Amino acid sequence: MKYSEEISNKLNELLIKNFDAEKGYLNAIENVDSERLKIFFKRRASERSEFAKELRREILQYGEIPEDSGSFKGTMHRNWMRLKSTFSSNNEEAILEEAIRGEEASLKEYDEILKDNTLPPSIDAILYKHRHAIQAAINSEKVQEELVS
């Protein structure tokens, strides 16, 4: 496999994860009543959309084709969130818990790819920026969760 393909495959994995996260946050907006949480989730969705744009640009720069949608696993997770929120006594807390779980999974994927020391410094910089933003989102979501419980 060519080096450019290898890098693009790794970036496509993250691209799919960001599509899934963006859709998850947009779904969460529809399932909470709190305006504060709606704004919070909207910001997270926008952030993940921006991450996806940055990853797409990098993949195209390497002459490869970026993915154009999320994963089956992501769709299943969103459906699970909907079902769980339907039966949960504290809808907002359940949605925040699922958002945290999804972000922690994203963090692990970023960490796994960042372990590979063969990525160009420009891509490393982008991925570290994303990783730090995801960690900050997790911290914010945990604070939000404390406020609604």
PDB file of C-alpha atoms in Angstrom:
ATOM      1  CA  MET A   1       0.000   0.000   0.000  1.00  0.00           C
ATOM      2  CA  LYS A   2       1.270   3.457  -0.899  1.00  0.00           C
ATOM      3  CA  TYR A   3       2.147   5.870   1.888  1.00  0.00           C
ATOM      4  CA  SER A   4      -0.517   8.347   0.727  1.00  0.00           C
ATOM      5  CA  GLU A   5      -3.159   5.592   0.765  1.00  0.00           C
ATOM      6  CA  GLU A   6      -2.117   4.501   4.232  1.00  0.00           C
ATOM      7  CA  ILE A   7      -2.415   8.038   5.609  1.00  0.00           C
ATOM      8  CA  SER A   8      -5.726   8.597   3.817  1.00  0.00           C
ATOM      9  CA  ASN A   9      -7.168   5.360   5.211  1.00  0.00           C
ATOM     10  CA  LYS A  10      -6.331   6.477   8.747  1.00  0.00           C
ATOM     11  CA  LEU A  11      -7.761   9.933   8.143  1.00  0.00           C
ATOM     12  CA  ASN A  12     -10.899   8.428   6.599  1.00  0.00           C
ATOM     13  CA  GLU A  13     -11.460   6.441   9.810  1.00  0.00           C
ATOM     14  CA  LEU A  14     -11.432   9.708  11.745  1.00  0.00           C
ATOM     15  CA  LEU A  15     -13.543  11.422   9.100  1.00  0.00           C
ATOM     16  CA  ILE A  16     -16.275   8.802   9.523  1.00  0.00           C
ATOM     17  CA  LYS A  17     -16.071   9.171  13.315  1.00  0.00           C
ATOM     18  CA  ASN A  18     -16.518  12.934  12.973  1.00  0.00           C
ATOM     19  CA  PHE A  19     -19.521  12.517  10.661  1.00  0.00           C
ATOM     20  CA  ASP A  20     -21.022  10.176  13.265  1.00  0.00           C
ATOM     21  CA  ALA A  21     -20.334  12.616  16.105  1.00  0.00           C
ATOM     22  CA  GLU A  22     -21.817  15.554  14.194  1.00  0.00           C
ATOM     23  CA  LYS A  23     -24.991  13.589  13.439  1.00  0.00           C
ATOM     24  CA  GLY A  24     -25.143  12.419  17.053  1.00  0.00           C
ATOM     25  CA  TYR A  25     -24.993  15.973  18.348  1.00  0.00           C
ATOM     26  CA  LEU A  26     -27.638  17.127  15.859  1.00  0.00           C
ATOM     27  CA  ASN A  27     -29.809  14.243  17.067  1.00  0.00           C
ATOM     28  CA  ALA A  28     -29.187  15.254  20.683  1.00  0.00           C
ATOM     29  CA  ILE A  29     -30.433  18.802  19.941  1.00  0.00           C
ATOM     30  CA  GLU A  30     -33.792  17.326  18.933  1.00  0.00           C
ATOM     31  CA  ASN A  31     -34.044  15.308  22.141  1.00  0.00           C
ATOM     32  CA  VAL A  32     -33.371  17.906  24.842  1.00  0.00           C
ATOM     33  CA  ASP A  33     -35.554  20.731  26.118  1.00  0.00           C
ATOM     34  CA  SER A  34     -32.877  22.906  27.680  1.00  0.00           C
ATOM     35  CA  GLU A  35     -31.866  25.821  25.454  1.00  0.00           C
ATOM     36  CA  ARG A  36     -28.448  25.795  27.120  1.00  0.00           C
ATOM     37  CA  LEU A  37     -27.920  22.156  26.086  1.00  0.00           C
ATOM     38  CA  LYS A  38     -29.256  22.801  22.570  1.00  0.00           C
ATOM     39  CA  ILE A  39     -26.664  25.570  22.131  1.00  0.00           C
ATOM     40  CA  PHE A  40     -23.955  23.368  23.650  1.00  0.00           C
ATOM     41  CA  PHE A  41     -24.758  20.454  21.302  1.00  0.00           C
ATOM     42  CA  LYS A  42     -24.999  22.796  18.315  1.00  0.00           C
ATOM     43  CA  ARG A  43     -21.481  24.055  19.039  1.00  0.00           C
ATOM     44  CA  ARG A  44     -20.182  20.486  19.313  1.00  0.00           C
ATOM     45  CA  ALA A  45     -21.869  19.537  16.000  1.00  0.00           C
ATOM     46  CA  SER A  46     -20.354  22.590  14.313  1.00  0.00           C
ATOM     47  CA  GLU A  47     -16.933  21.749  15.729  1.00  0.00           C
ATOM     48  CA  ARG A  48     -17.129  18.182  14.413  1.00  0.00           C
ATOM     49  CA  SER A  49     -18.249  19.469  11.003  1.00  0.00           C
ATOM     50  CA  GLU A  50     -15.151  21.664  10.940  1.00  0.00           C
ATOM     51  CA  PHE A  51     -12.953  18.686  11.903  1.00  0.00           C
ATOM     52  CA  ALA A  52     -14.464  16.727   9.011  1.00  0.00           C
ATOM     53  CA  LYS A  53     -13.697  19.568   6.566  1.00  0.00           C
ATOM     54  CA  GLU A  54     -10.079  19.670   7.728  1.00  0.00           C
ATOM     55  CA  LEU A  55      -9.697  15.897   7.370  1.00  0.00           C
ATOM     56  CA  ARG A  56     -11.319  15.929   3.911  1.00  0.00           C
ATOM     57  CA  ARG A  57      -8.865  18.617   2.792  1.00  0.00           C
ATOM     58  CA  GLU A  58      -5.903  16.548   3.980  1.00  0.00           C
ATOM     59  CA  ILE A  59      -7.184  13.379   2.293  1.00  0.00           C
ATOM     60  CA  LEU A  60      -7.703  15.243  -0.989  1.00  0.00           C
ATOM     61  CA  GLN A  61      -4.231  16.746  -0.676  1.00  0.00           C
ATOM     62  CA  TYR A  62      -2.841  13.195  -0.714  1.00  0.00           C
ATOM     63  CA  GLY A  63      -4.764  12.485  -3.919  1.00  0.00           C
ATOM     64  CA  GLU A  64      -7.198  10.070  -2.279  1.00  0.00           C
ATOM     65  CA  ILE A  65     -10.991   9.994  -2.047  1.00  0.00           C
ATOM     66  CA  PRO A  66     -12.547  11.007   1.297  1.00  0.00           C
ATOM     67  CA  GLU A  67     -15.521   9.133   2.721  1.00  0.00           C
ATOM     68  CA  ASP A  68     -18.786  10.990   2.400  1.00  0.00           C
ATOM     69  CA  SER A  69     -20.916   9.688   5.256  1.00  0.00           C
ATOM     70  CA  GLY A  70     -20.912   8.110   8.689  1.00  0.00           C
ATOM     71  CA  SER A  71     -20.786   4.484   9.678  1.00  0.00           C
ATOM     72  CA  PHE A  72     -23.372   1.813  10.331  1.00  0.00           C
ATOM     73  CA  LYS A  73     -22.067   1.609  13.903  1.00  0.00           C
ATOM     74  CA  GLY A  74     -22.653   5.357  14.314  1.00  0.00           C
ATOM     75  CA  THR A  75     -26.210   5.027  13.038  1.00  0.00           C
ATOM     76  CA  MET A  76     -26.836   2.212  15.510  1.00  0.00           C
ATOM     77  CA  HIS A  77     -25.421   4.323  18.362  1.00  0.00           C
ATOM     78  CA  ARG A  78     -27.740   7.236  17.478  1.00  0.00           C
ATOM     79  CA  ASN A  79     -30.717   4.874  17.362  1.00  0.00           C
ATOM     80  CA  TRP A  80     -29.714   3.508  20.769  1.00  0.00           C
ATOM     81  CA  MET A  81     -29.510   7.085  22.112  1.00  0.00           C
ATOM     82  CA  ARG A  82     -33.033   7.790  20.843  1.00  0.00           C
ATOM     83  CA  LEU A  83     -34.396   4.611  22.402  1.00  0.00           C
ATOM     84  CA  LYS A  84     -32.599   5.184  25.694  1.00  0.00           C
ATOM     85  CA  SER A  85     -33.788   8.795  25.917  1.00  0.00           C
ATOM     86  CA  THR A  86     -37.368   7.680  25.249  1.00  0.00           C
ATOM     87  CA  PHE A  87     -37.386   5.402  28.295  1.00  0.00           C
ATOM     88  CA  SER A  88     -35.087   7.397  30.546  1.00  0.00           C
ATOM     89  CA  SER A  89     -36.488   9.356  33.478  1.00  0.00           C
ATOM     90  CA  ASN A  90     -33.824  12.029  32.996  1.00  0.00           C
ATOM     91  CA  ASN A  91     -33.620  12.402  29.244  1.00  0.00           C
ATOM     92  CA  GLU A  92     -30.920  15.093  29.254  1.00  0.00           C
ATOM     93  CA  GLU A  93     -28.654  13.213  31.640  1.00  0.00           C
ATOM     94  CA  ALA A  94     -28.934  10.024  29.529  1.00  0.00           C
ATOM     95  CA  ILE A  95     -28.119  11.952  26.350  1.00  0.00           C
ATOM     96  CA  LEU A  96     -25.098  13.580  27.989  1.00  0.00           C
ATOM     97  CA  GLU A  97     -23.881  10.177  29.207  1.00  0.00           C
ATOM     98  CA  GLU A  98     -24.086   8.812  25.666  1.00  0.00           C
ATOM     99  CA  ALA A  99     -22.348  11.899  24.274  1.00  0.00           C
ATOM    100  CA  ILE A 100     -19.505  11.401  26.755  1.00  0.00           C
ATOM    101  CA  ARG A 101     -19.262   7.730  25.827  1.00  0.00           C
ATOM    102  CA  GLY A 102     -19.098   8.614  22.125  1.00  0.00           C
ATOM    103  CA  GLU A 103     -16.453  11.281  22.699  1.00  0.00           C
ATOM    104  CA  GLU A 104     -14.340   8.907  24.778  1.00  0.00           C
ATOM    105  CA  ALA A 105     -14.474   6.407  21.898  1.00  0.00           C
ATOM    106  CA  SER A 106     -13.366   9.190  19.513  1.00  0.00           C
ATOM    107  CA  LEU A 107     -10.522  10.069  21.834  1.00  0.00           C
ATOM    108  CA  LYS A 108      -9.303   6.454  21.781  1.00  0.00           C
ATOM    109  CA  GLU A 109      -9.365   6.441  17.975  1.00  0.00           C
ATOM    110  CA  TYR A 110      -7.382   9.664  17.798  1.00  0.00           C
ATOM    111  CA  ASP A 111      -4.902   8.288  20.356  1.00  0.00           C
ATOM    112  CA  GLU A 112      -4.509   5.082  18.353  1.00  0.00           C
ATOM    113  CA  ILE A 113      -3.745   6.942  15.139  1.00  0.00           C
ATOM    114  CA  LEU A 114      -1.447   9.412  16.888  1.00  0.00           C
ATOM    115  CA  LYS A 115       0.635   6.488  18.218  1.00  0.00           C
ATOM    116  CA  ASP A 116       1.767   5.983  14.621  1.00  0.00           C
ATOM    117  CA  ASN A 117       4.904   8.066  14.373  1.00  0.00           C
ATOM    118  CA  THR A 118       4.938   8.021  10.570  1.00  0.00           C
ATOM    119  CA  LEU A 119       2.385  10.788  10.062  1.00  0.00           C
ATOM    120  CA  PRO A 120       3.613  14.094   8.645  1.00  0.00           C
ATOM    121  CA  PRO A 121       3.939  16.889  11.245  1.00  0.00           C
ATOM    122  CA  SER A 122       1.153  18.911   9.593  1.00  0.00           C
ATOM    123  CA  ILE A 123      -1.321  16.045  10.081  1.00  0.00           C
ATOM    124  CA  ASP A 124      -0.064  15.417  13.614  1.00  0.00           C
ATOM    125  CA  ALA A 125      -0.775  19.059  14.428  1.00  0.00           C
ATOM    126  CA  ILE A 126      -4.335  18.830  13.103  1.00  0.00           C
ATOM    127  CA  LEU A 127      -5.017  15.590  14.957  1.00  0.00           C
ATOM    128  CA  TYR A 128      -3.628  16.932  18.241  1.00  0.00           C
ATOM    129  CA  LYS A 129      -5.782  20.046  17.862  1.00  0.00           C
ATOM    130  CA  HIS A 130      -8.867  17.838  17.335  1.00  0.00           C
ATOM    131  CA  ARG A 131      -7.887  15.579  20.223  1.00  0.00           C
ATOM    132  CA  HIS A 132      -7.541  18.511  22.636  1.00  0.00           C
ATOM    133  CA  ALA A 133     -10.932  19.899  21.559  1.00  0.00           C
ATOM    134  CA  ILE A 134     -12.557  16.487  22.066  1.00  0.00           C
ATOM    135  CA  GLN A 135     -11.011  16.215  25.546  1.00  0.00           C
ATOM    136  CA  ALA A 136     -12.317  19.709  26.362  1.00  0.00           C
ATOM    137  CA  ALA A 137     -15.778  18.655  25.114  1.00  0.00           C
ATOM    138  CA  ILE A 138     -15.710  15.606  27.397  1.00  0.00           C
ATOM    139  CA  ASN A 139     -14.806  17.816  30.354  1.00  0.00           C
ATOM    140  CA  SER A 140     -17.609  20.264  29.460  1.00  0.00           C
ATOM    141  CA  GLU A 141     -20.120  17.457  29.016  1.00  0.00           C
ATOM    142  CA  LYS A 142     -19.248  16.069  32.440  1.00  0.00           C
ATOM    143  CA  VAL A 143     -19.896  19.517  33.950  1.00  0.00           C
ATOM    144  CA  GLN A 144     -23.177  19.763  32.034  1.00  0.00           C
ATOM    145  CA  GLU A 145     -24.132  16.301  33.278  1.00  0.00           C
ATOM    146  CA  GLU A 146     -23.561  17.399  36.889  1.00  0.00           C
ATOM    147  CA  LEU A 147     -25.835  20.384  36.302  1.00  0.00           C
ATOM    148  CA  VAL A 148     -28.759  18.302  34.997  1.00  0.00           C
ATOM    149  CA  SER A 149     -28.540  15.424  37.494  1.00  0.00           C
TER     150      SER A 149
END
